[in-house]
Amino acid sequence: MADDSKSFSKGAIGSYAAVGDSFTEGVGDPGPGDTFIGWADRLAVLLSDQQAEHSFRYANLAVRGRLLDQIVEEQIPRAKELAPDLVTFCAGGNDILRPGSDPDDVAERYEAAVAELAGSVGTVLLCTGFDTRGIPVLRHLRGKIATYTAHVRAIADRHDCPVLDLWSLRSVQDRRAWSDDRLHLSADGHTRVALRAAQVLGLRVPADPDQAWPEEGLRSPAEVRRDNIHWAREHLVPWIGRRLRGESSGDHVEPKRPDLLPL
């Protein structure tokens, strides 16, 4: 695994703003009521443990379904205004999912946003894409996602940004790392990503994010078939329907934590 960490003195990160889409909002990791927790919230808790009680401040500006240009227009100015010590910037995935999208073009617009952020906040942590070889629906996009991931790593090098390399996090290739919709991480998957992000930032973590999953019994072909039918009915068909209607799961959704508030 590449060393993507930077050297931080203990307690150097006193404020953090998360920017992105459903991945950073935490979809798939249910919280109280209709809210989500997610890896960014979990990372914020790990970072707050390095600070005096109630002194660490955290904002989560991410909204599900957002495309890169929407994130740049809606969230980047707010992140710059907040001027935290750390921003995590994970975006472009929804663009890559669109038919006919060009990962080179998406990466060019992504880099412009990184350059804008890097000049205004303390540290910008970038996220690569996941290796989707085992994920239904996304499997056929693996080449585009790999191309975009290579761009993100090159952009990180050019702008001296640490990288949360999700492609190399093998533990999230297990189906238990994914929620029932097979498009978003489960609570366990989000936890593993948070632990890996903390490692990248130089924190000691309570568990290895890439530790092996407990052994799981083999499922019969009939069980697999039933799961696939249920998934298609409950998740795939509605997802395709929204795309055909030009709707987004994030329509009318506001950021869950738009201000830097103490944890």
Short mmCIF file of C-alpha atoms in Angstrom, two decimals:
data_model
loop_
_atom_site.label_atom_id
_atom_site.label_comp_id
_atom_site.label_asym_id
_atom_site.label_seq_id
_atom_site.Cartn_x
_atom_site.Cartn_y
_atom_site.Cartn_z
CA MET A 1 0.00 0.00 0.00
CA ALA A 2 1.35 3.41 -0.92
CA ASP A 3 2.15 5.82 1.89
CA ASP A 4 -0.33 8.62 1.30
CA SER A 5 -0.01 10.18 4.75
CA LYS A 6 1.35 13.59 5.63
CA SER A 7 3.02 14.48 8.89
CA PHE A 8 0.72 16.26 11.35
CA SER A 9 1.58 17.27 14.87
CA LYS A 10 -0.81 15.82 17.41
CA GLY A 11 -3.91 17.96 17.63
CA ALA A 12 -3.05 20.00 14.51
CA ILE A 13 -6.51 19.46 12.99
CA GLY A 14 -8.96 21.44 15.07
CA SER A 15 -11.68 21.86 12.44
CA TYR A 16 -12.92 19.76 9.52
CA ALA A 17 -15.41 20.23 6.67
CA ALA A 18 -16.54 17.33 4.48
CA VAL A 19 -17.44 18.06 0.84
CA GLY A 20 -19.06 15.64 -1.59
CA ASP A 21 -22.07 13.50 -2.49
CA SER A 22 -23.91 10.52 -0.96
CA PHE A 23 -20.66 8.76 -0.08
CA THR A 24 -19.61 11.62 2.21
CA GLU A 25 -23.13 12.35 3.42
CA GLY A 26 -23.09 8.79 4.74
CA VAL A 27 -25.90 7.11 2.79
CA GLY A 28 -26.08 3.44 3.73
CA ASP A 29 -25.07 4.08 7.36
CA PRO A 30 -28.37 4.96 9.07
CA GLY A 31 -28.44 7.27 12.07
CA PRO A 32 -31.23 8.62 14.27
CA GLY A 33 -34.50 9.33 12.47
CA ASP A 34 -33.98 9.79 8.74
CA THR A 35 -30.33 10.90 9.02
CA PHE A 36 -27.14 9.14 8.02
CA ILE A 37 -23.83 8.85 9.86
CA GLY A 38 -21.11 7.80 7.40
CA TRP A 39 -17.34 7.71 7.26
CA ALA A 40 -16.86 11.50 7.45
CA ASP A 41 -18.83 11.75 10.71
CA ARG A 42 -16.87 8.80 12.08
CA LEU A 43 -13.58 10.39 11.02
CA ALA A 44 -14.64 13.60 12.76
CA VAL A 45 -15.06 11.67 16.02
CA LEU A 46 -11.56 10.19 15.67
CA LEU A 47 -10.13 13.65 15.01
CA SER A 48 -12.01 15.18 17.93
CA ASP A 49 -10.39 12.65 20.25
CA GLN A 50 -7.09 14.45 19.58
CA GLN A 51 -8.48 17.73 20.94
CA ALA A 52 -9.65 19.13 24.24
CA GLU A 53 -13.29 18.29 24.93
CA HIS A 54 -15.79 20.27 22.80
CA SER A 55 -13.02 22.25 21.07
CA PHE A 56 -13.06 20.35 17.77
CA ARG A 57 -15.48 21.72 15.13
CA TYR A 58 -17.00 19.84 12.22
CA ALA A 59 -19.22 20.58 9.20
CA ASN A 60 -20.61 18.14 6.63
CA LEU A 61 -21.72 19.91 3.44
CA ALA A 62 -22.21 16.77 1.32
CA VAL A 63 -25.54 16.04 -0.37
CA ARG A 64 -26.52 12.79 -2.07
CA GLY A 65 -26.80 12.78 -5.87
CA ARG A 66 -24.69 15.86 -6.43
CA LEU A 67 -22.60 16.08 -9.60
CA LEU A 68 -19.14 17.64 -9.56
CA ASP A 69 -20.23 21.03 -10.93
CA GLN A 70 -23.01 21.23 -8.33
CA ILE A 71 -20.55 20.46 -5.55
CA VAL A 72 -18.17 23.11 -6.85
CA GLU A 73 -20.96 25.68 -7.06
CA GLU A 74 -22.76 24.88 -3.79
CA GLN A 75 -20.17 23.47 -1.40
CA ILE A 76 -16.71 24.75 -2.33
CA PRO A 77 -17.52 28.43 -1.59
CA ARG A 78 -18.94 27.44 1.81
CA ALA A 79 -15.89 25.31 2.60
CA LYS A 80 -13.62 28.24 1.71
CA GLU A 81 -15.71 30.55 3.87
CA LEU A 82 -15.44 28.18 6.83
CA ALA A 83 -11.65 27.87 6.25
CA PRO A 84 -11.17 24.71 8.35
CA ASP A 85 -7.88 22.99 9.03
CA LEU A 86 -9.01 20.01 6.93
CA VAL A 87 -11.36 19.49 3.98
CA THR A 88 -12.12 16.07 2.50
CA PHE A 89 -13.10 16.43 -1.15
CA CYS A 90 -14.70 13.35 -2.71
CA ALA A 91 -16.55 14.12 -5.94
CA GLY A 92 -16.97 13.08 -9.55
CA GLY A 93 -18.36 9.61 -8.96
CA ASN A 94 -21.88 10.51 -10.06
CA ASP A 95 -20.47 12.14 -13.18
CA ILE A 96 -18.56 8.97 -14.07
CA LEU A 97 -21.78 6.93 -13.77
CA ARG A 98 -23.45 8.99 -16.49
CA PRO A 99 -23.47 7.47 -19.99
CA GLY A 100 -20.96 9.11 -22.27
CA SER A 101 -19.06 10.87 -19.49
CA ASP A 102 -15.36 11.47 -20.05
CA PRO A 103 -13.15 10.84 -16.98
CA ASP A 104 -10.46 13.10 -18.45
CA ASP A 105 -12.90 16.02 -18.62
CA VAL A 106 -14.26 15.32 -15.13
CA ALA A 107 -10.71 15.21 -13.76
CA GLU A 108 -9.83 18.55 -15.35
CA ARG A 109 -12.77 20.25 -13.63
CA TYR A 110 -11.99 18.40 -10.40
CA GLU A 111 -8.40 19.68 -10.41
CA ALA A 112 -9.57 23.28 -10.81
CA ALA A 113 -11.65 22.86 -7.65
CA VAL A 114 -8.74 21.26 -5.78
CA ALA A 115 -6.50 24.19 -6.70
CA GLU A 116 -9.15 26.61 -5.46
CA LEU A 117 -9.57 24.77 -2.17
CA ALA A 118 -5.87 24.21 -1.56
CA GLY A 119 -5.25 27.94 -1.56
CA SER A 120 -7.93 28.62 1.06
CA VAL A 121 -7.90 25.84 3.67
CA GLY A 122 -5.30 24.00 5.68
CA THR A 123 -5.22 20.53 4.09
CA VAL A 124 -7.31 18.95 1.34
CA LEU A 125 -7.66 15.17 1.46
CA LEU A 126 -8.73 13.61 -1.85
CA CYS A 127 -10.56 10.30 -2.41
CA THR A 128 -10.04 7.83 -5.24
CA GLY A 129 -12.79 5.62 -6.62
CA PHE A 130 -13.54 2.10 -5.43
CA ASP A 131 -12.49 -0.99 -7.37
CA THR A 132 -15.94 -2.03 -8.64
CA ARG A 133 -15.07 -5.41 -10.15
CA GLY A 134 -17.45 -7.20 -7.76
CA ILE A 135 -20.26 -4.63 -7.65
CA PRO A 136 -23.33 -5.20 -9.86
CA VAL A 137 -24.29 -2.26 -12.11
CA LEU A 138 -20.90 -0.60 -11.54
CA ARG A 139 -18.75 -3.51 -12.69
CA HIS A 140 -18.86 -2.49 -16.34
CA LEU A 141 -17.62 1.01 -15.43
CA ARG A 142 -14.42 -0.27 -13.82
CA GLY A 143 -12.20 1.06 -16.63
CA LYS A 144 -13.60 4.59 -16.41
CA ILE A 145 -13.35 4.55 -12.62
CA ALA A 146 -9.74 3.34 -12.80
CA THR A 147 -8.88 6.15 -15.23
CA TYR A 148 -10.45 8.74 -12.93
CA THR A 149 -8.66 7.24 -9.94
CA ALA A 150 -5.32 7.59 -11.72
CA HIS A 151 -6.14 11.24 -12.40
CA VAL A 152 -7.01 11.86 -8.73
CA ARG A 153 -3.67 10.44 -7.60
CA ALA A 154 -1.81 12.63 -10.11
CA ILE A 155 -3.79 15.70 -9.01
CA ALA A 156 -2.94 14.92 -5.39
CA ASP A 157 0.75 14.76 -6.28
CA ARG A 158 0.63 18.09 -8.08
CA HIS A 159 -1.14 19.87 -5.22
CA ASP A 160 0.56 18.05 -2.31
CA CYS A 161 -2.68 16.52 -1.02
CA PRO A 162 -2.97 13.32 1.03
CA VAL A 163 -5.04 10.59 -0.63
CA LEU A 164 -7.72 8.31 0.77
CA ASP A 165 -7.07 5.43 -1.62
CA LEU A 166 -10.32 3.48 -1.71
CA TRP A 167 -9.20 1.39 -4.68
CA SER A 168 -6.53 -0.32 -2.55
CA LEU A 169 -8.80 -0.86 0.47
CA ARG A 170 -9.48 -4.52 -0.19
CA SER A 171 -11.84 -5.01 2.76
CA VAL A 172 -14.54 -2.95 1.04
CA GLN A 173 -14.64 -5.43 -1.82
CA ASP A 174 -16.55 -7.79 0.47
CA ARG A 175 -20.33 -7.65 -0.03
CA ARG A 176 -20.79 -6.99 3.70
CA ALA A 177 -19.11 -3.61 3.22
CA TRP A 178 -22.08 -2.55 1.06
CA SER A 179 -25.66 -1.71 1.95
CA ASP A 180 -28.70 -3.45 0.50
CA ASP A 181 -28.77 -1.13 -2.51
CA ARG A 182 -25.25 -2.30 -3.53
CA LEU A 183 -24.39 1.29 -4.46
CA HIS A 184 -23.54 2.70 -1.02
CA LEU A 185 -21.41 1.43 1.83
CA SER A 186 -22.92 -0.26 4.86
CA ALA A 187 -22.22 0.95 8.40
CA ASP A 188 -19.28 -1.47 8.56
CA GLY A 189 -18.00 -0.26 5.21
CA HIS A 190 -18.18 3.38 6.29
CA THR A 191 -16.36 2.49 9.50
CA ARG A 192 -13.49 0.90 7.60
CA VAL A 193 -13.17 3.93 5.33
CA ALA A 194 -13.10 6.25 8.36
CA LEU A 195 -10.32 4.19 9.92
CA ARG A 196 -8.31 4.30 6.71
CA ALA A 197 -8.79 8.08 6.39
CA ALA A 198 -7.57 8.51 9.95
CA GLN A 199 -4.48 6.44 9.14
CA VAL A 200 -3.76 8.64 6.12
CA LEU A 201 -3.86 11.67 8.42
CA GLY A 202 -1.35 10.04 10.75
CA LEU A 203 -3.71 9.04 13.57
CA ARG A 204 -3.45 5.81 15.50
CA VAL A 205 -6.65 3.86 15.00
CA PRO A 206 -8.35 1.28 17.22
CA ALA A 207 -8.64 -1.35 14.45
CA ASP A 208 -7.11 -2.25 11.10
CA PRO A 209 -9.48 -1.11 8.33
CA ASP A 210 -8.25 -3.93 6.10
CA GLN A 211 -8.61 -6.71 8.65
CA ALA A 212 -10.26 -9.86 7.36
CA TRP A 213 -14.00 -10.27 7.71
CA PRO A 214 -15.33 -13.17 9.80
CA GLU A 215 -15.82 -16.36 7.84
CA GLU A 216 -19.19 -16.56 6.18
CA GLY A 217 -21.09 -19.66 5.19
CA LEU A 218 -21.62 -20.36 1.52
CA ARG A 219 -24.97 -19.25 0.10
CA SER A 220 -26.92 -21.54 -2.17
CA PRO A 221 -27.66 -20.51 -5.76
CA ALA A 222 -31.32 -20.14 -4.76
CA GLU A 223 -30.42 -17.69 -1.96
CA VAL A 224 -28.26 -15.66 -4.34
CA ARG A 225 -31.06 -15.59 -6.90
CA ARG A 226 -33.62 -14.45 -4.30
CA ASP A 227 -31.27 -11.69 -3.12
CA ASN A 228 -30.73 -10.51 -6.69
CA ILE A 229 -34.46 -10.41 -7.44
CA HIS A 230 -35.15 -8.48 -4.23
CA TRP A 231 -32.34 -6.03 -4.97
CA ALA A 232 -33.53 -5.42 -8.53
CA ARG A 233 -37.11 -4.78 -7.39
CA GLU A 234 -36.32 -2.61 -4.37
CA HIS A 235 -33.26 -0.69 -5.56
CA LEU A 236 -32.27 -1.12 -9.21
CA VAL A 237 -35.65 -0.37 -10.79
CA PRO A 238 -36.25 2.82 -8.71
CA TRP A 239 -32.68 3.97 -9.45
CA ILE A 240 -33.16 3.51 -13.20
CA GLY A 241 -36.55 5.25 -12.97
CA ARG A 242 -35.03 8.33 -11.34
CA ARG A 243 -32.37 8.52 -14.03
CA LEU A 244 -34.97 8.28 -16.81
CA ARG A 245 -37.05 11.03 -15.19
CA GLY A 246 -34.03 13.25 -14.63
CA GLU A 247 -34.53 13.15 -10.89
CA SER A 248 -31.92 12.94 -8.16
CA SER A 249 -32.11 11.34 -4.73
CA GLY A 250 -30.73 14.64 -3.46
CA ASP A 251 -33.51 16.84 -4.79
CA HIS A 252 -34.75 19.07 -1.94
CA VAL A 253 -32.04 17.71 0.42
CA GLU A 254 -29.94 20.21 2.39
CA PRO A 255 -26.54 19.62 3.98
CA LYS A 256 -26.94 17.90 7.33
CA ARG A 257 -24.30 20.01 9.11
CA PRO A 258 -23.66 23.28 7.21
CA ASP A 259 -21.75 25.04 10.01
CA LEU A 260 -18.57 24.26 11.89
CA LEU A 261 -20.02 23.09 15.18
CA PRO A 262 -18.39 21.40 18.18
CA LEU A 263 -18.89 17.66 18.46
#
